[in-house]
């Protein structure tokens, strides 16, 4: 990911993060994918009414799907409102799908969504990562590093 893409993500009015994924997994490779949404779903995402907790991706018939993503029903939607937890299709190139399929077959590897954002054209995008599960000692190390960063920030703030 280059600096221009990082700037785009920071400027996005909506950033829905999966904080649990960064604690549970080590990210090996990341991809940005489009997501197929209905009218009321994109309206809910623009309001920030979505959650990536407990979501994961799987590959079925050469297509990447995300399962477990919760997008709350749109408040002003009527009979045409969407189902909150349905499988949603991700849009990637064939080469990226092939690479993800090969790598995710390795034991211990999975595909998790890490960030959902709105790009400059108003489309919803999802950052997904090929991830490997962390061991217990890796999690303790992550917590220790986080606490050390907090202490350093506090010390800098007081001086």
PDB file of C-alpha atoms in Angstrom:
ATOM      1  CA  UNK A   1       0.000   0.000   0.000  1.00  0.00           C
ATOM      2  CA  UNK A   2       1.513   3.312  -1.047  1.00  0.00           C
ATOM      3  CA  UNK A   3       1.251   6.659   0.746  1.00  0.00           C
ATOM      4  CA  UNK A   4      -1.507   7.914  -1.539  1.00  0.00           C
ATOM      5  CA  UNK A   5      -3.738   4.986  -0.601  1.00  0.00           C
ATOM      6  CA  UNK A   6      -2.999   5.478   3.102  1.00  0.00           C
ATOM      7  CA  UNK A   7      -3.948   9.151   2.833  1.00  0.00           C
ATOM      8  CA  UNK A   8      -7.226   8.170   1.152  1.00  0.00           C
ATOM      9  CA  UNK A   9      -8.088   5.850   4.030  1.00  0.00           C
ATOM     10  CA  UNK A  10      -7.311   8.534   6.625  1.00  0.00           C
ATOM     11  CA  UNK A  11      -9.520  11.094   4.831  1.00  0.00           C
ATOM     12  CA  UNK A  12     -12.440   8.678   4.580  1.00  0.00           C
ATOM     13  CA  UNK A  13     -15.483   9.866   6.547  1.00  0.00           C
ATOM     14  CA  UNK A  14     -16.233   6.271   7.570  1.00  0.00           C
ATOM     15  CA  UNK A  15     -13.621   3.901   8.966  1.00  0.00           C
ATOM     16  CA  UNK A  16     -14.916   0.708  10.490  1.00  0.00           C
ATOM     17  CA  UNK A  17     -12.013  -1.255  11.971  1.00  0.00           C
ATOM     18  CA  UNK A  18     -11.679  -4.821  13.157  1.00  0.00           C
ATOM     19  CA  UNK A  19      -9.492  -4.293  16.234  1.00  0.00           C
ATOM     20  CA  UNK A  20      -9.944  -7.872  17.383  1.00  0.00           C
ATOM     21  CA  UNK A  21      -8.330  -9.182  14.180  1.00  0.00           C
ATOM     22  CA  UNK A  22      -5.057  -7.338  14.782  1.00  0.00           C
ATOM     23  CA  UNK A  23      -4.910  -8.839  18.280  1.00  0.00           C
ATOM     24  CA  UNK A  24      -5.755 -12.390  17.195  1.00  0.00           C
ATOM     25  CA  UNK A  25      -3.746 -12.598  13.939  1.00  0.00           C
ATOM     26  CA  UNK A  26      -0.460 -11.655  12.304  1.00  0.00           C
ATOM     27  CA  UNK A  27      -1.180 -10.112   8.900  1.00  0.00           C
ATOM     28  CA  UNK A  28       0.913 -11.659   6.136  1.00  0.00           C
ATOM     29  CA  UNK A  29      -0.530  -9.929   3.061  1.00  0.00           C
ATOM     30  CA  UNK A  30      -3.256  -7.299   2.564  1.00  0.00           C
ATOM     31  CA  UNK A  31      -5.647  -6.586  -0.300  1.00  0.00           C
ATOM     32  CA  UNK A  32      -8.274  -3.930  -0.989  1.00  0.00           C
ATOM     33  CA  UNK A  33     -11.577  -5.249  -2.316  1.00  0.00           C
ATOM     34  CA  UNK A  34     -14.828  -3.708  -3.400  1.00  0.00           C
ATOM     35  CA  UNK A  35     -17.990  -5.034  -1.811  1.00  0.00           C
ATOM     36  CA  UNK A  36     -21.386  -5.693  -3.364  1.00  0.00           C
ATOM     37  CA  UNK A  37     -24.071  -3.903  -1.308  1.00  0.00           C
ATOM     38  CA  UNK A  38     -27.730  -3.046  -1.768  1.00  0.00           C
ATOM     39  CA  UNK A  39     -29.164   0.484  -1.478  1.00  0.00           C
ATOM     40  CA  UNK A  40     -30.045   0.426   2.195  1.00  0.00           C
ATOM     41  CA  UNK A  41     -26.771  -1.316   3.103  1.00  0.00           C
ATOM     42  CA  UNK A  42     -24.588   1.436   1.653  1.00  0.00           C
ATOM     43  CA  UNK A  43     -26.680   4.044   3.453  1.00  0.00           C
ATOM     44  CA  UNK A  44     -26.116   2.263   6.766  1.00  0.00           C
ATOM     45  CA  UNK A  45     -22.371   1.971   6.064  1.00  0.00           C
ATOM     46  CA  UNK A  46     -22.161   5.699   5.324  1.00  0.00           C
ATOM     47  CA  UNK A  47     -23.744   6.304   8.733  1.00  0.00           C
ATOM     48  CA  UNK A  48     -21.126   4.013  10.324  1.00  0.00           C
ATOM     49  CA  UNK A  49     -23.623   1.325  11.342  1.00  0.00           C
ATOM     50  CA  UNK A  50     -21.493  -1.716  10.516  1.00  0.00           C
ATOM     51  CA  UNK A  51     -19.289  -4.129  12.426  1.00  0.00           C
ATOM     52  CA  UNK A  52     -16.464  -6.411  11.304  1.00  0.00           C
ATOM     53  CA  UNK A  53     -16.140  -8.297  14.599  1.00  0.00           C
ATOM     54  CA  UNK A  54     -16.284 -12.083  14.084  1.00  0.00           C
ATOM     55  CA  UNK A  55     -16.273 -11.643  10.296  1.00  0.00           C
ATOM     56  CA  UNK A  56     -14.156 -13.836   8.044  1.00  0.00           C
ATOM     57  CA  UNK A  57     -13.766 -14.455   4.318  1.00  0.00           C
ATOM     58  CA  UNK A  58     -14.005 -17.649   2.335  1.00  0.00           C
ATOM     59  CA  UNK A  59     -13.589 -18.593  -1.315  1.00  0.00           C
ATOM     60  CA  UNK A  60     -16.418 -20.391  -3.119  1.00  0.00           C
ATOM     61  CA  UNK A  61     -16.410 -21.160  -6.873  1.00  0.00           C
ATOM     62  CA  UNK A  62     -13.700 -18.601  -7.617  1.00  0.00           C
ATOM     63  CA  UNK A  63     -15.448 -15.809  -5.694  1.00  0.00           C
ATOM     64  CA  UNK A  64     -14.518 -14.291  -2.343  1.00  0.00           C
ATOM     65  CA  UNK A  65     -17.332 -13.887   0.182  1.00  0.00           C
ATOM     66  CA  UNK A  66     -17.360 -12.264   3.618  1.00  0.00           C
ATOM     67  CA  UNK A  67     -19.420 -13.988   6.304  1.00  0.00           C
ATOM     68  CA  UNK A  68     -20.451 -12.612   9.682  1.00  0.00           C
ATOM     69  CA  UNK A  69     -20.254  -8.915   8.789  1.00  0.00           C
ATOM     70  CA  UNK A  70     -23.073  -7.039  10.502  1.00  0.00           C
ATOM     71  CA  UNK A  71     -24.600  -4.043   8.727  1.00  0.00           C
ATOM     72  CA  UNK A  72     -27.514  -2.708  10.772  1.00  0.00           C
ATOM     73  CA  UNK A  73     -30.832  -2.150   8.973  1.00  0.00           C
ATOM     74  CA  UNK A  74     -31.298   1.388   7.673  1.00  0.00           C
ATOM     75  CA  UNK A  75     -33.574   3.357   9.998  1.00  0.00           C
ATOM     76  CA  UNK A  76     -35.583   4.997   7.200  1.00  0.00           C
ATOM     77  CA  UNK A  77     -35.758   1.831   5.105  1.00  0.00           C
ATOM     78  CA  UNK A  78     -39.179   0.294   4.649  1.00  0.00           C
ATOM     79  CA  UNK A  79     -40.119  -3.136   3.306  1.00  0.00           C
ATOM     80  CA  UNK A  80     -36.994  -3.102   1.110  1.00  0.00           C
ATOM     81  CA  UNK A  81     -34.627  -3.119   4.081  1.00  0.00           C
ATOM     82  CA  UNK A  82     -31.774  -5.628   3.996  1.00  0.00           C
ATOM     83  CA  UNK A  83     -30.885  -8.582   6.206  1.00  0.00           C
ATOM     84  CA  UNK A  84     -28.270  -7.582   8.812  1.00  0.00           C
ATOM     85  CA  UNK A  85     -25.979 -10.648   8.684  1.00  0.00           C
ATOM     86  CA  UNK A  86     -25.882 -12.047   5.184  1.00  0.00           C
ATOM     87  CA  UNK A  87     -22.937 -13.208   3.091  1.00  0.00           C
ATOM     88  CA  UNK A  88     -21.587 -10.404   0.917  1.00  0.00           C
ATOM     89  CA  UNK A  89     -19.487 -10.770  -2.210  1.00  0.00           C
ATOM     90  CA  UNK A  90     -16.073  -9.124  -2.440  1.00  0.00           C
ATOM     91  CA  UNK A  91     -14.677  -7.857  -5.734  1.00  0.00           C
ATOM     92  CA  UNK A  92     -11.067  -8.811  -6.476  1.00  0.00           C
ATOM     93  CA  UNK A  93      -9.125  -9.637  -9.625  1.00  0.00           C
ATOM     94  CA  UNK A  94      -8.756 -13.265 -10.697  1.00  0.00           C
ATOM     95  CA  UNK A  95      -5.040 -13.182  -9.950  1.00  0.00           C
ATOM     96  CA  UNK A  96      -5.645 -11.931  -6.395  1.00  0.00           C
ATOM     97  CA  UNK A  97      -8.347 -14.556  -5.807  1.00  0.00           C
ATOM     98  CA  UNK A  98      -6.074 -17.318  -7.111  1.00  0.00           C
ATOM     99  CA  UNK A  99      -3.218 -16.190  -4.856  1.00  0.00           C
ATOM    100  CA  UNK A 100      -5.531 -15.967  -1.821  1.00  0.00           C
ATOM    101  CA  UNK A 101      -6.964 -19.426  -2.544  1.00  0.00           C
ATOM    102  CA  UNK A 102      -3.506 -21.001  -2.722  1.00  0.00           C
ATOM    103  CA  UNK A 103      -2.223 -19.290   0.403  1.00  0.00           C
ATOM    104  CA  UNK A 104      -5.333 -19.893   2.519  1.00  0.00           C
ATOM    105  CA  UNK A 105      -5.124 -23.669   1.912  1.00  0.00           C
ATOM    106  CA  UNK A 106      -2.002 -23.720   4.100  1.00  0.00           C
ATOM    107  CA  UNK A 107      -2.911 -24.878   7.626  1.00  0.00           C
ATOM    108  CA  UNK A 108      -3.119 -22.024  10.132  1.00  0.00           C
ATOM    109  CA  UNK A 109      -3.898 -19.325   7.561  1.00  0.00           C
ATOM    110  CA  UNK A 110      -7.213 -17.531   7.101  1.00  0.00           C
ATOM    111  CA  UNK A 111      -8.620 -14.437   5.401  1.00  0.00           C
ATOM    112  CA  UNK A 112     -10.036 -11.710   7.673  1.00  0.00           C
ATOM    113  CA  UNK A 113     -11.495  -8.264   6.922  1.00  0.00           C
ATOM    114  CA  UNK A 114      -9.536  -5.567   8.741  1.00  0.00           C
ATOM    115  CA  UNK A 115     -11.019  -2.225   7.668  1.00  0.00           C
ATOM    116  CA  UNK A 116     -14.103  -0.945   5.840  1.00  0.00           C
ATOM    117  CA  UNK A 117     -14.017   2.561   4.401  1.00  0.00           C
ATOM    118  CA  UNK A 118     -15.628   4.796   1.779  1.00  0.00           C
ATOM    119  CA  UNK A 119     -13.316   5.797  -1.085  1.00  0.00           C
ATOM    120  CA  UNK A 120     -13.228   9.132  -2.928  1.00  0.00           C
ATOM    121  CA  UNK A 121     -15.991   8.085  -5.325  1.00  0.00           C
ATOM    122  CA  UNK A 122     -18.406   7.115  -2.526  1.00  0.00           C
ATOM    123  CA  UNK A 123     -17.950   3.363  -2.902  1.00  0.00           C
ATOM    124  CA  UNK A 124     -17.492   1.015   0.041  1.00  0.00           C
ATOM    125  CA  UNK A 125     -14.159  -0.819   0.136  1.00  0.00           C
ATOM    126  CA  UNK A 126     -12.880  -3.506   2.468  1.00  0.00           C
ATOM    127  CA  UNK A 127      -9.252  -4.196   3.345  1.00  0.00           C
ATOM    128  CA  UNK A 128      -8.763  -7.924   3.798  1.00  0.00           C
ATOM    129  CA  UNK A 129      -5.676  -9.687   5.058  1.00  0.00           C
ATOM    130  CA  UNK A 130      -4.225 -13.137   4.717  1.00  0.00           C
ATOM    131  CA  UNK A 131      -3.539 -13.850   8.370  1.00  0.00           C
ATOM    132  CA  UNK A 132      -1.876 -16.421  10.588  1.00  0.00           C
ATOM    133  CA  UNK A 133      -3.108 -16.989  14.140  1.00  0.00           C
ATOM    134  CA  UNK A 134      -1.026 -15.664  17.009  1.00  0.00           C
ATOM    135  CA  UNK A 135       0.163 -17.825  19.851  1.00  0.00           C
ATOM    136  CA  UNK A 136      -0.532 -16.865  23.470  1.00  0.00           C
ATOM    137  CA  UNK A 137       2.961 -15.439  24.002  1.00  0.00           C
ATOM    138  CA  UNK A 138       2.578 -13.285  20.860  1.00  0.00           C
ATOM    139  CA  UNK A 139      -0.599 -11.794  22.319  1.00  0.00           C
ATOM    140  CA  UNK A 140       1.151 -11.014  25.605  1.00  0.00           C
ATOM    141  CA  UNK A 141       3.990  -9.357  23.688  1.00  0.00           C
ATOM    142  CA  UNK A 142       1.480  -7.227  21.753  1.00  0.00           C
ATOM    143  CA  UNK A 143      -0.203  -6.090  24.970  1.00  0.00           C
ATOM    144  CA  UNK A 144       3.170  -5.216  26.502  1.00  0.00           C
ATOM    145  CA  UNK A 145       4.187  -3.144  23.459  1.00  0.00           C
ATOM    146  CA  UNK A 146       0.852  -1.334  23.554  1.00  0.00           C
ATOM    147  CA  UNK A 147       1.282  -0.497  27.251  1.00  0.00           C
ATOM    148  CA  UNK A 148       4.861   0.725  26.652  1.00  0.00           C
ATOM    149  CA  UNK A 149       3.655   3.025  23.854  1.00  0.00           C
ATOM    150  CA  UNK A 150       0.997   4.474  26.177  1.00  0.00           C
ATOM    151  CA  UNK A 151       3.574   5.169  28.881  1.00  0.00           C
ATOM    152  CA  UNK A 152       5.908   6.866  26.407  1.00  0.00           C
ATOM    153  CA  UNK A 153       3.048   9.026  25.115  1.00  0.00           C
ATOM    154  CA  UNK A 154       2.130  10.019  28.669  1.00  0.00           C
ATOM    155  CA  UNK A 155       5.754  10.919  29.458  1.00  0.00           C
ATOM    156  CA  UNK A 156       6.058  13.024  26.298  1.00  0.00           C
ATOM    157  CA  UNK A 157       2.753  14.772  27.061  1.00  0.00           C
ATOM    158  CA  UNK A 158       3.925  15.896  30.510  1.00  0.00           C
ATOM    159  CA  UNK A 159       7.183  17.444  29.229  1.00  0.00           C
TER     160      UNK A 159
END
